[in-house]
Coordinates of C-alpha atoms in Angstrom, one line a residue:
Chain A
M1 CA 33.6 -20.8 1.2
I2 CA 33.1 -19.7 -2.4
D3 CA 35.6 -20.5 -4.9
L4 CA 35.1 -19.3 -8.5
R5 CA 37.3 -21.5 -10.3
N6 CA 38.7 -19.8 -14.1
I7 CA 35.3 -18.6 -14.9
S8 CA 34.0 -16.8 -18.6
V9 CA 30.7 -15.5 -19.3
R10 CA 29.8 -15.2 -23.0
Y11 CA 26.9 -13.3 -24.7
R12 CA 25.8 -14.1 -28.4
G13 CA 24.8 -11.0 -29.4
R14 CA 23.7 -9.4 -33.1
G15 CA 27.4 -7.9 -32.7
G16 CA 29.4 -11.4 -32.0
E17 CA 30.3 -12.6 -29.0
V18 CA 30.6 -10.5 -25.5
L19 CA 33.5 -12.1 -23.3
A20 CA 31.6 -10.4 -20.4
V21 CA 33.5 -12.7 -17.8
N22 CA 37.1 -13.4 -19.0
D23 CA 38.8 -16.4 -16.9
V24 CA 38.1 -15.1 -13.6
S25 CA 39.1 -16.6 -10.3
L26 CA 38.3 -15.5 -6.8
H27 CA 37.8 -17.2 -3.3
I28 CA 35.1 -15.7 -0.9
G29 CA 35.9 -16.6 2.7
E30 CA 33.4 -17.7 4.8
A31 CA 31.1 -15.2 7.5
Q32 CA 33.3 -12.4 5.0
I33 CA 31.7 -9.1 3.2
Y34 CA 33.3 -9.3 -0.4
G35 CA 32.7 -6.2 -2.6
I36 CA 33.5 -6.1 -6.5
V37 CA 33.8 -3.3 -7.7
G38 CA 33.7 -1.7 -11.8
A39 CA 32.6 0.0 -14.4
S40 CA 29.0 -0.8 -15.9
G41 CA 29.6 -3.5 -18.2
A42 CA 32.9 -4.4 -16.4
G43 CA 30.9 -7.9 -15.9
K44 CA 30.3 -7.6 -12.5
S45 CA 26.5 -8.6 -12.7
S46 CA 27.5 -11.5 -14.9
L47 CA 29.8 -12.9 -11.9
L48 CA 27.4 -12.3 -9.5
R49 CA 25.0 -14.6 -11.2
T50 CA 27.5 -17.4 -11.8
I51 CA 27.3 -18.1 -7.6
N52 CA 23.7 -19.3 -8.1
L53 CA 23.8 -20.4 -11.6
L54 CA 21.3 -17.5 -12.8
E55 CA 24.2 -16.7 -15.6
R56 CA 25.5 -19.9 -16.4
P57 CA 29.2 -20.3 -16.8
D58 CA 30.5 -21.3 -20.1
L59 CA 33.9 -22.1 -18.5
G60 CA 35.1 -23.0 -14.9
Q61 CA 33.3 -24.2 -12.4
V62 CA 31.7 -22.8 -9.2
L63 CA 32.7 -24.5 -5.7
I64 CA 30.6 -24.2 -2.4
D65 CA 32.2 -25.2 0.5
G66 CA 33.7 -27.5 -1.6
Q67 CA 31.1 -28.9 -3.7
D68 CA 31.1 -28.0 -7.2
I69 CA 27.5 -26.5 -8.2
T70 CA 28.1 -26.1 -11.9
P71 CA 26.6 -29.3 -13.1
L72 CA 23.4 -29.0 -10.9
K73 CA 20.3 -29.0 -13.2
G74 CA 16.4 -29.2 -12.2
A75 CA 15.6 -29.3 -8.7
A76 CA 18.9 -30.4 -7.0
L77 CA 19.8 -26.8 -8.6
R78 CA 16.6 -25.3 -6.9
Q79 CA 17.1 -26.0 -3.6
Q80 CA 21.2 -25.2 -4.0
R81 CA 19.6 -21.6 -4.8
Q82 CA 17.8 -21.9 -1.6
K83 CA 20.5 -21.6 1.0
I84 CA 21.9 -18.6 -1.4
G85 CA 20.0 -15.5 -0.5
M86 CA 19.7 -12.6 -3.3
V87 CA 19.2 -8.8 -2.6
F88 CA 18.8 -6.8 -6.1
Q89 CA 19.1 -2.9 -7.2
H90 CA 15.5 -2.8 -7.9
F91 CA 13.9 -4.5 -5.4
N92 CA 11.8 -6.9 -7.4
L93 CA 9.6 -7.7 -4.9
M94 CA 6.2 -8.6 -5.7
H95 CA 3.7 -5.3 -6.2
T96 CA 0.3 -7.8 -5.9
S97 CA 1.9 -9.2 -2.5
T98 CA 2.3 -7.8 1.4
V99 CA 5.3 -7.0 2.7
Y100 CA 4.5 -10.6 4.7
D101 CA 4.0 -12.4 1.6
N102 CA 7.3 -10.8 0.1
A103 CA 9.5 -11.9 3.6
A104 CA 7.6 -15.3 3.2
F105 CA 8.2 -15.8 -0.5
A106 CA 12.0 -18.0 -0.1
L107 CA 10.4 -19.7 3.1
R108 CA 7.3 -21.1 1.0
A109 CA 9.5 -21.7 -1.9
A110 CA 11.4 -23.7 0.1
S111 CA 8.3 -26.1 0.7
K112 CA 8.7 -24.8 4.4
S113 CA 4.9 -25.1 6.2
E114 CA 2.7 -22.6 6.8
E115 CA 3.2 -22.7 11.1
E116 CA 7.3 -22.4 10.1
V117 CA 6.4 -19.5 7.4
C118 CA 4.7 -17.9 10.7
Q119 CA 6.9 -18.0 12.7
R120 CA 10.1 -16.8 11.2
V121 CA 8.3 -13.9 8.9
P122 CA 7.9 -11.8 12.1
E123 CA 11.1 -12.3 13.6
I124 CA 12.9 -11.8 10.3
L125 CA 10.6 -8.4 9.9
E126 CA 11.5 -7.5 13.3
L127 CA 15.3 -7.3 12.4
V128 CA 15.0 -5.1 9.4
G129 CA 12.3 -2.6 11.2
L130 CA 9.4 -3.4 9.5
S131 CA 7.0 -5.1 12.1
D132 CA 4.3 -2.2 11.6
K133 CA 4.3 -3.0 7.8
A134 CA 3.6 -6.5 7.7
T135 CA 0.1 -5.9 5.8
A136 CA 1.7 -3.1 3.6
Y137 CA 2.0 -2.7 -0.1
P138 CA 5.3 -2.1 -1.9
S139 CA 3.7 0.5 -3.6
Q140 CA 3.4 2.2 0.0
L141 CA 7.1 1.7 1.2
S142 CA 9.7 3.9 0.2
G143 CA 12.8 2.9 -1.8
G144 CA 15.0 2.0 1.9
Q145 CA 11.9 0.1 3.0
K146 CA 11.7 -1.9 -0.9
Q147 CA 15.4 -2.9 -0.2
R148 CA 14.8 -4.3 3.6
V149 CA 12.2 -6.6 2.5
G150 CA 14.1 -7.1 0.0
I151 CA 16.8 -8.0 2.5
A152 CA 14.5 -9.8 4.7
R153 CA 12.9 -12.0 2.1
A154 CA 16.8 -13.4 1.3
I155 CA 17.5 -14.2 4.5
A156 CA 14.6 -15.8 5.9
N157 CA 15.3 -18.9 4.9
R158 CA 18.9 -19.0 6.7
P159 CA 21.4 -18.8 3.5
A160 CA 24.5 -19.2 4.1
V161 CA 25.1 -16.7 1.1
L162 CA 23.9 -13.5 0.6
L163 CA 24.4 -12.2 -3.0
C164 CA 24.4 -8.7 -3.2
D165 CA 23.4 -6.9 -6.9
E166 CA 23.9 -2.9 -5.9
P167 CA 21.6 -3.1 -3.3
T168 CA 21.9 1.0 -2.4
S169 CA 22.2 2.1 -6.2
A170 CA 18.8 2.7 -6.5
L171 CA 18.8 5.0 -2.9
D172 CA 19.3 8.4 -2.0
L173 CA 23.0 8.5 0.3
E174 CA 21.0 8.9 3.6
T175 CA 19.1 5.4 3.2
A176 CA 22.1 3.7 1.2
A177 CA 23.6 4.4 4.2
S178 CA 21.4 2.7 6.6
I179 CA 21.0 -0.5 4.2
L180 CA 24.8 -0.7 3.8
D181 CA 24.2 -0.7 8.2
L182 CA 21.9 -3.2 7.9
L183 CA 23.9 -5.5 5.5
R184 CA 26.6 -5.3 8.1
E185 CA 24.6 -6.1 11.1
V186 CA 23.2 -9.2 9.1
N187 CA 26.9 -10.4 8.4
Q188 CA 27.7 -10.0 12.2
R189 CA 24.9 -11.3 13.4
L190 CA 23.6 -14.2 10.9
R191 CA 27.7 -15.0 10.1
I192 CA 26.3 -14.9 6.7
T193 CA 28.8 -14.2 3.6
I194 CA 28.0 -11.6 1.7
V195 CA 29.1 -10.6 -1.8
L196 CA 28.2 -7.7 -2.8
I197 CA 28.2 -5.7 -6.3
S198 CA 28.7 -1.5 -6.7
H199 CA 29.9 0.7 -9.2
E200 CA 30.8 2.9 -6.4
M201 CA 34.6 2.5 -4.2
A202 CA 32.3 4.5 -1.1
V203 CA 30.4 1.3 -0.9
I204 CA 33.1 -0.9 -1.0
K205 CA 34.4 1.2 1.8
K206 CA 31.8 1.8 4.1
I207 CA 31.6 -2.8 4.7
C208 CA 34.0 -4.8 2.7
S209 CA 36.6 -6.7 4.0
R210 CA 37.8 -7.4 0.8
V211 CA 37.3 -6.3 -2.9
A212 CA 38.1 -7.3 -6.5
V213 CA 38.8 -4.7 -9.0
M214 CA 37.1 -5.6 -12.7
E215 CA 37.3 -4.0 -15.5
G216 CA 36.6 -5.1 -19.7
G217 CA 36.0 -9.1 -17.9
K218 CA 38.9 -9.3 -15.5
V219 CA 39.7 -9.0 -11.9
V220 CA 43.1 -6.3 -12.4
E221 CA 43.2 -6.4 -8.7
E222 CA 42.1 -7.9 -5.7
G223 CA 43.0 -7.5 -2.1
D224 CA 42.4 -6.1 1.3
V225 CA 40.2 -3.1 1.4
Y226 CA 42.6 -1.5 3.2
D227 CA 45.2 -2.0 1.1
I228 CA 43.9 -1.1 -1.6
F229 CA 43.3 2.0 -0.7
A230 CA 46.1 2.6 0.7
S231 CA 48.0 1.6 -2.7
P232 CA 46.3 0.9 -5.9
K233 CA 48.4 -0.4 -7.8
H234 CA 46.2 -1.1 -11.8
P235 CA 45.2 2.7 -13.2
F236 CA 41.7 2.1 -13.3
T237 CA 42.1 1.2 -9.5
R238 CA 43.7 4.4 -9.0
Q239 CA 41.0 6.3 -10.6
L240 CA 38.6 4.5 -8.3
V241 CA 40.1 5.4 -5.2
D242 CA 41.5 8.9 -6.4
H243 CA 38.0 9.3 -7.2
T244 CA 36.1 8.2 -3.8
L245 CA 39.0 10.1 -1.6
N246 CA 38.5 13.0 -3.9
L247 CA 41.9 15.1 -3.6
D248 CA 41.0 17.4 -5.7
L249 CA 42.5 21.2 -5.8
P250 CA 40.6 23.8 -7.2
A251 CA 42.2 25.7 -10.3
H252 CA 43.5 28.6 -8.9
L253 CA 45.6 27.2 -6.3
T254 CA 47.3 24.8 -9.1
E255 CA 47.7 27.4 -11.8
D256 CA 50.9 29.1 -10.3
L257 CA 52.3 27.1 -7.6
Q258 CA 55.6 28.0 -6.3
G259 CA 57.1 25.0 -4.8
T260 CA 57.0 21.4 -4.1
L261 CA 53.1 19.5 -4.2
L262 CA 53.6 16.4 -2.3
K263 CA 50.4 14.3 -1.8
I264 CA 51.3 12.2 1.5
T265 CA 50.2 8.7 2.6
F266 CA 50.2 8.3 6.3
L267 CA 49.4 4.3 7.4
G268 CA 48.0 3.3 11.0
E269 CA 50.5 4.2 13.8
R270 CA 53.0 6.2 11.9
A271 CA 49.9 8.8 11.2
E272 CA 50.6 9.5 14.6
N273 CA 54.2 10.5 14.1
P274 CA 54.5 14.7 14.0
V275 CA 56.0 14.4 10.5
L276 CA 55.8 17.4 9.3
S277 CA 56.6 19.6 12.2
E278 CA 59.7 18.0 12.4
T279 CA 60.2 18.9 8.6
T280 CA 60.1 22.5 9.0
L281 CA 62.0 22.8 11.8
R282 CA 64.8 20.3 10.5
F283 CA 65.0 22.1 6.7
G284 CA 63.8 25.1 7.8
V285 CA 61.1 24.6 4.6
S286 CA 57.2 25.7 5.2
V287 CA 54.8 23.6 4.8
N288 CA 51.7 24.7 3.6
I289 CA 48.5 21.9 3.6
L290 CA 46.3 22.6 1.3
H291 CA 44.1 19.4 1.2
G292 CA 43.8 16.7 3.8
R293 CA 41.6 14.1 4.8
I294 CA 41.5 11.0 7.3
E295 CA 39.8 7.9 6.4
Y296 CA 38.9 4.7 8.4
I297 CA 38.7 1.8 6.7
N298 CA 38.0 -1.5 9.0
G299 CA 38.8 0.8 12.0
R300 CA 42.3 1.6 10.9
A301 CA 43.5 5.2 10.1
L302 CA 44.4 5.9 6.9
G303 CA 45.8 9.9 6.6
L304 CA 46.1 11.7 3.1
L305 CA 47.5 14.8 2.8
V306 CA 48.2 17.2 0.4
A307 CA 51.2 19.5 1.0
L308 CA 53.0 22.8 -0.5
L309 CA 56.8 22.6 0.2
E310 CA 58.6 25.5 -0.5
D311 CA 62.0 27.2 1.2
R312 CA 61.0 31.0 1.4
Q313 CA 64.2 32.1 3.0
T314 CA 67.2 30.7 0.4
H315 CA 64.5 29.3 -1.8
S316 CA 67.2 26.7 -2.1
P317 CA 65.7 23.9 -4.4
A318 CA 68.2 21.3 -2.2
K319 CA 66.6 21.8 1.1
V320 CA 63.6 20.6 -0.4
A321 CA 64.6 17.9 -1.7
Q322 CA 66.1 16.6 1.7
A323 CA 63.1 17.5 3.0
V324 CA 61.2 15.2 0.5
D325 CA 63.4 12.6 1.3
Y326 CA 62.6 13.0 4.5
I327 CA 58.7 12.5 4.4
T328 CA 59.4 9.8 2.0
Q329 CA 61.4 7.8 4.4
N330 CA 58.9 8.5 7.9
T331 CA 55.5 7.8 5.9
A332 CA 53.7 5.3 4.2
Q333 CA 54.0 6.8 0.6
V334 CA 54.6 10.1 -0.9
E335 CA 53.7 10.7 -4.4
V336 CA 55.0 14.1 -6.2
L337 CA 52.1 16.5 -7.4
H338 CA 53.8 19.3 -9.1
G339 CA 57.3 21.0 -8.9
Chain B
M1 CA -48.6 2.6 -30.6
A2 CA -48.9 1.4 -26.9
S3 CA -48.6 -1.9 -28.6
E4 CA -45.8 -1.6 -30.5
W5 CA -43.3 -0.5 -27.3
L6 CA -44.6 -3.9 -25.9
S7 CA -43.5 -6.1 -28.3
L8 CA -40.4 -4.1 -28.8
F9 CA -40.0 -5.4 -24.9
D10 CA -40.7 -8.8 -25.6
D11 CA -38.1 -9.0 -28.7
L12 CA -35.8 -6.5 -27.0
Y13 CA -35.7 -8.9 -23.7
K14 CA -35.5 -12.1 -25.5
A15 CA -32.7 -10.3 -28.2
F16 CA -31.1 -9.5 -24.3
G17 CA -30.9 -12.8 -23.7
E18 CA -29.7 -14.5 -26.5
T19 CA -26.9 -11.3 -26.5
A20 CA -26.2 -12.8 -22.8
L21 CA -25.7 -16.3 -24.0
M22 CA -23.4 -15.9 -26.8
V23 CA -21.0 -13.7 -24.6
G24 CA -21.5 -15.2 -21.7
V25 CA -20.4 -19.2 -23.3
S26 CA -17.7 -17.5 -25.5
T27 CA -16.1 -15.4 -22.7
V28 CA -16.4 -18.3 -20.5
F29 CA -14.3 -20.2 -23.2
A30 CA -12.0 -17.3 -23.5
I31 CA -11.2 -17.8 -19.8
I32 CA -10.8 -21.2 -19.4
G33 CA -8.9 -21.7 -23.6
G34 CA -7.1 -18.0 -23.7
L35 CA -5.4 -18.7 -20.5
P36 CA -3.5 -21.6 -21.5
V37 CA -2.8 -20.8 -24.6
G38 CA -1.5 -17.2 -23.7
F39 CA 0.5 -18.2 -20.9
L40 CA 1.9 -21.7 -23.0
L41 CA 2.6 -18.8 -25.6
Y42 CA 4.5 -16.7 -23.2
I43 CA 6.5 -19.5 -21.8
A44 CA 7.6 -21.3 -25.3
D45 CA 9.0 -17.5 -26.1
R46 CA 10.5 -16.3 -23.2
K47 CA 13.9 -18.3 -22.2
L48 CA 12.9 -19.3 -19.0
F49 CA 12.6 -23.2 -17.9
W50 CA 10.5 -24.2 -21.3
D51 CA 11.3 -22.3 -24.4
N52 CA 10.2 -23.4 -27.7
P53 CA 10.7 -21.9 -30.7
L54 CA 8.6 -24.5 -32.8
V55 CA 5.3 -24.1 -30.5
S56 CA 5.8 -20.6 -30.5
S57 CA 6.0 -19.5 -33.9
V58 CA 3.5 -22.0 -34.5
G59 CA 0.6 -21.0 -31.9
S60 CA 2.0 -17.4 -32.7
L61 CA 0.5 -18.1 -36.7
L62 CA -2.4 -19.3 -35.4
V63 CA -3.9 -16.7 -33.1
N64 CA -2.9 -14.5 -36.1
V65 CA -4.7 -16.1 -38.7
I66 CA -7.8 -16.3 -36.7
R67 CA -7.3 -12.9 -35.3
S68 CA -7.2 -11.2 -38.8
V69 CA -10.1 -13.2 -40.8
P70 CA -12.8 -11.1 -40.1
F71 CA -15.5 -12.5 -37.5
V72 CA -17.9 -12.3 -40.5
I73 CA -16.1 -14.8 -42.3
L74 CA -15.1 -16.8 -39.4
L75 CA -18.3 -17.1 -38.6
V76 CA -19.4 -18.8 -42.1
L77 CA -16.0 -21.0 -42.0
L78 CA -16.5 -22.2 -39.0
L79 CA -20.2 -23.2 -39.9
P80 CA -18.8 -27.6 -40.0
L81 CA -17.3 -27.4 -37.2
T82 CA -20.5 -25.6 -35.5
Q83 CA -22.2 -28.5 -37.3
F84 CA -20.1 -30.8 -35.7
V85 CA -20.2 -29.6 -32.3
L86 CA -23.9 -29.4 -31.8
G87 CA -25.9 -30.7 -34.6
T88 CA -27.5 -27.4 -35.9
T89 CA -25.7 -24.0 -37.1
I90 CA -28.7 -21.8 -36.1
G91 CA -29.2 -20.3 -32.8
P92 CA -27.6 -18.4 -30.5
A93 CA -25.8 -21.6 -29.4
A94 CA -24.4 -22.1 -32.7
A95 CA -23.0 -18.6 -32.7
S96 CA -21.2 -19.3 -29.5
V97 CA -19.1 -21.6 -31.7
P98 CA -17.4 -19.1 -33.6
L99 CA -17.6 -16.6 -30.7
S100 CA -15.8 -18.6 -28.4
V101 CA -12.9 -19.8 -31.2
A102 CA -12.3 -16.3 -31.5
A103 CA -12.8 -15.2 -28.0
I104 CA -10.2 -17.6 -27.2
A105 CA -7.1 -16.5 -29.7
F106 CA -8.6 -13.0 -29.0
Y107 CA -8.0 -12.8 -24.7
A108 CA -4.9 -15.6 -25.6
R109 CA -3.1 -12.7 -27.0
L110 CA -4.2 -10.1 -24.1
V111 CA -3.0 -13.1 -21.8
Q112 CA 0.6 -13.3 -23.3
S113 CA 1.0 -9.2 -23.4
A114 CA 0.0 -8.9 -19.8
L115 CA 2.8 -12.0 -19.0
F116 CA 5.4 -10.1 -21.0
E117 CA 4.3 -6.9 -18.5
V118 CA 5.9 -8.4 -15.9
D119 CA 8.8 -7.5 -14.0
P120 CA 11.4 -9.7 -15.5
G121 CA 13.3 -9.0 -12.6
I122 CA 10.2 -10.6 -9.9
I123 CA 10.6 -13.6 -11.6
E124 CA 14.7 -13.5 -11.8
A125 CA 14.3 -13.2 -7.8
A126 CA 11.6 -16.0 -7.8
Q127 CA 14.3 -18.2 -9.9
A128 CA 17.5 -17.1 -7.3
F129 CA 15.1 -18.1 -4.2
G130 CA 14.7 -21.8 -5.8
A131 CA 11.0 -21.8 -6.6
S132 CA 9.3 -24.3 -8.8
P133 CA 8.4 -23.6 -12.3
A134 CA 4.8 -24.3 -10.7
R135 CA 5.3 -21.8 -8.2
I136 CA 6.6 -19.0 -10.7
L137 CA 3.6 -19.8 -13.5
G138 CA 1.1 -20.6 -10.4
I139 CA 1.9 -17.4 -8.0
V140 CA 4.3 -15.3 -9.2
L141 CA 3.0 -14.7 -12.9
F142 CA -0.4 -15.3 -12.4
R143 CA -0.8 -12.6 -9.1
E144 CA 1.4 -10.2 -11.0
A145 CA -0.1 -10.6 -14.5
M146 CA -3.9 -10.5 -13.0
P147 CA -4.3 -6.5 -12.9
G148 CA -3.7 -6.7 -16.6
F149 CA -5.8 -10.0 -17.3
L150 CA -8.4 -8.5 -15.9
R151 CA -8.1 -5.6 -18.3
G152 CA -7.7 -7.7 -21.4
L153 CA -11.0 -9.9 -19.8
T154 CA -12.5 -6.6 -20.2
I155 CA -11.4 -5.9 -23.6
T156 CA -12.0 -8.8 -24.7
L157 CA -16.2 -8.9 -23.4
I158 CA -16.7 -5.7 -25.5
S159 CA -15.3 -7.0 -28.6
L160 CA -17.4 -9.8 -28.1
I161 CA -20.7 -7.9 -27.4
G162 CA -19.8 -6.3 -30.8
Y163 CA -19.3 -9.3 -32.4
S164 CA -22.2 -11.1 -31.5
A165 CA -23.6 -8.4 -33.0
M166 CA -22.5 -10.0 -35.9
A167 CA -23.8 -13.6 -35.0
G168 CA -27.4 -12.2 -36.3
I169 CA -26.0 -13.4 -40.2
V170 CA -26.0 -17.4 -39.0
G171 CA -29.3 -16.6 -37.5
G172 CA -27.6 -16.4 -33.7
G173 CA -30.4 -13.5 -32.7
G174 CA -29.5 -11.1 -29.9
V175 CA -29.3 -7.2 -29.5
G176 CA -27.5 -6.9 -32.8
D177 CA -29.7 -9.0 -34.6
L178 CA -32.7 -7.0 -33.4
A179 CA -31.3 -3.8 -34.8
I180 CA -30.4 -4.4 -38.5
R181 CA -34.0 -6.6 -38.7
F182 CA -36.1 -3.9 -37.4
G183 CA -34.3 -0.8 -37.3
Y184 CA -32.2 -1.5 -41.1
Y185 CA -34.9 -3.8 -42.6
R186 CA -37.6 -2.4 -41.6
Y187 CA -36.8 1.1 -41.2
Q188 CA -37.8 1.2 -37.3
T189 CA -35.3 3.6 -36.8
N190 CA -36.3 3.9 -33.2
V191 CA -35.9 0.6 -32.6
M192 CA -32.2 0.8 -33.7
L193 CA -31.8 3.7 -31.6
V194 CA -32.9 2.1 -28.6
T195 CA -31.0 -1.2 -29.4
V196 CA -27.8 1.4 -29.5
F197 CA -28.3 2.8 -26.6
I198 CA -29.0 -0.3 -24.4
L199 CA -25.6 -1.9 -26.0
I200 CA -23.8 2.0 -25.3
V201 CA -25.3 1.1 -21.7
L202 CA -23.9 -2.1 -21.3
V203 CA -20.3 -2.0 -22.7
Q204 CA -20.0 1.2 -19.9
F205 CA -21.0 -0.8 -17.5
V206 CA -18.6 -3.4 -18.2
Q207 CA -15.6 -1.4 -19.0
I208 CA -16.1 0.4 -15.8
A209 CA -16.7 -2.9 -13.4
G210 CA -13.5 -4.0 -15.2
D211 CA -11.8 -1.1 -14.8
R212 CA -12.7 -0.8 -11.1
L213 CA -11.2 -5.0 -10.6
A214 CA -8.5 -4.1 -12.3
T215 CA -7.5 -1.6 -10.3
Y216 CA -8.1 -3.3 -7.1
S217 CA -6.3 -6.0 -8.1
D218 CA -3.2 -3.8 -9.3
R219 CA -1.6 -2.4 -5.9
K220 CA 0.7 -0.5 -7.6
G221 CA -0.8 2.6 -7.8
S222 CA -2.6 2.7 -4.2

């Protein structure tokens, strides 16, 4: 669907040249929700903007359905952009226009007839749940409602691709969740390919199927969201995932730990085996669970436990080591945090 | 005493007509000249679809030159132009020529700054949806900057009322001229006070009407 080939974007500032995007290649499949995550300044916004050429790459090509759009200019470029919707962090609605006129913007920009506009706009306002706000002005709406207008405007002209630039970063948690639900609904009902950037891994986890992790203008890791969460490889990805899954222990627990502290990851069906109770029975060690959670990502379970293993009777390190081996063999991943 | 007030009323009536003519004509020129020049300065300066450093800097310099010349001196400097355009340099119509030139430069700058106040994100969104330059200029920028245009026009009108008072120097007449001739040269302080009072009321009226219009067109606060 979308192929980014060796994209580089340079900015020429006072402090010399900055390479915002450094030789990035990505493939985004049809009807996917594809996430790009990274800290601010990682180049994700610049990369996203190359897809509709709001940002012209200095090097590389953008292919949409096999067609190289990078050389497009003028009217041809505008026609291409009419097939790509965009949703913005700060909504970017016209203050002086009603919800109806804002939602109609893309249709009118594409020179659709007023008849078509009259038919399509109520339809699309219904889809985003704002039928009763057609005559309101943006200043009369809440943040979540403004973003709904933004989404209505972006999908009104039936685009094949929807670019989302931090769509929930200006919203509170609950509103953000409802906007993400709406984006997922748009993706499923209209089969629109969505490319979404965010600095929050939690947003990616909620709706994306694949993700690219960017740092310093480069994609450092790319893959299925579940796999990235289950076994992040790059240190930056690991940091992002750890931050999202948040298995931090209170300080007084970690200060004088007796025994071996493990972080155990369970994946899919394996999460159903009673590995820990089996360990207690076989090796006679005590297992004390200090932290744990199960995440469902794209419908698949990802279990995480932080457990303390101790041989309280004989204080034999050998038994604990055997127990750790046993757990390692029977679960997806074991990381020794302490001991 | 009564006849004195009556003749003052006649003079005032005439002076008002002259002020209205000068301010009216120059305001019309401020709109039809200042709007395009303001748009031109904005487009030439911003990287949208027609950035042009030469037009931007030359245009900006020209506007600044006109704005930095004190109006009394501009009046005199433009006498040849007035003579060329109207064939005379006397009367309110003649005074309207330099007033219009000053008004265009003044309003163009205010139009440009109102355009700069438009959230660039809104323009980016319009570009992202493939809107044509004509649509971005004529609909997006024009509508979004409208409250700023109206506030700018209010300021321009009030400045023009002030400038028109100086136009008496070239025989332009008007309320200001009346105040100087009777109130200052003939020591008729009451005439001076009446005209000043009327000017204050006029300016207040323009300001309030302008603010109302701008607030109405600006949906941000409503």
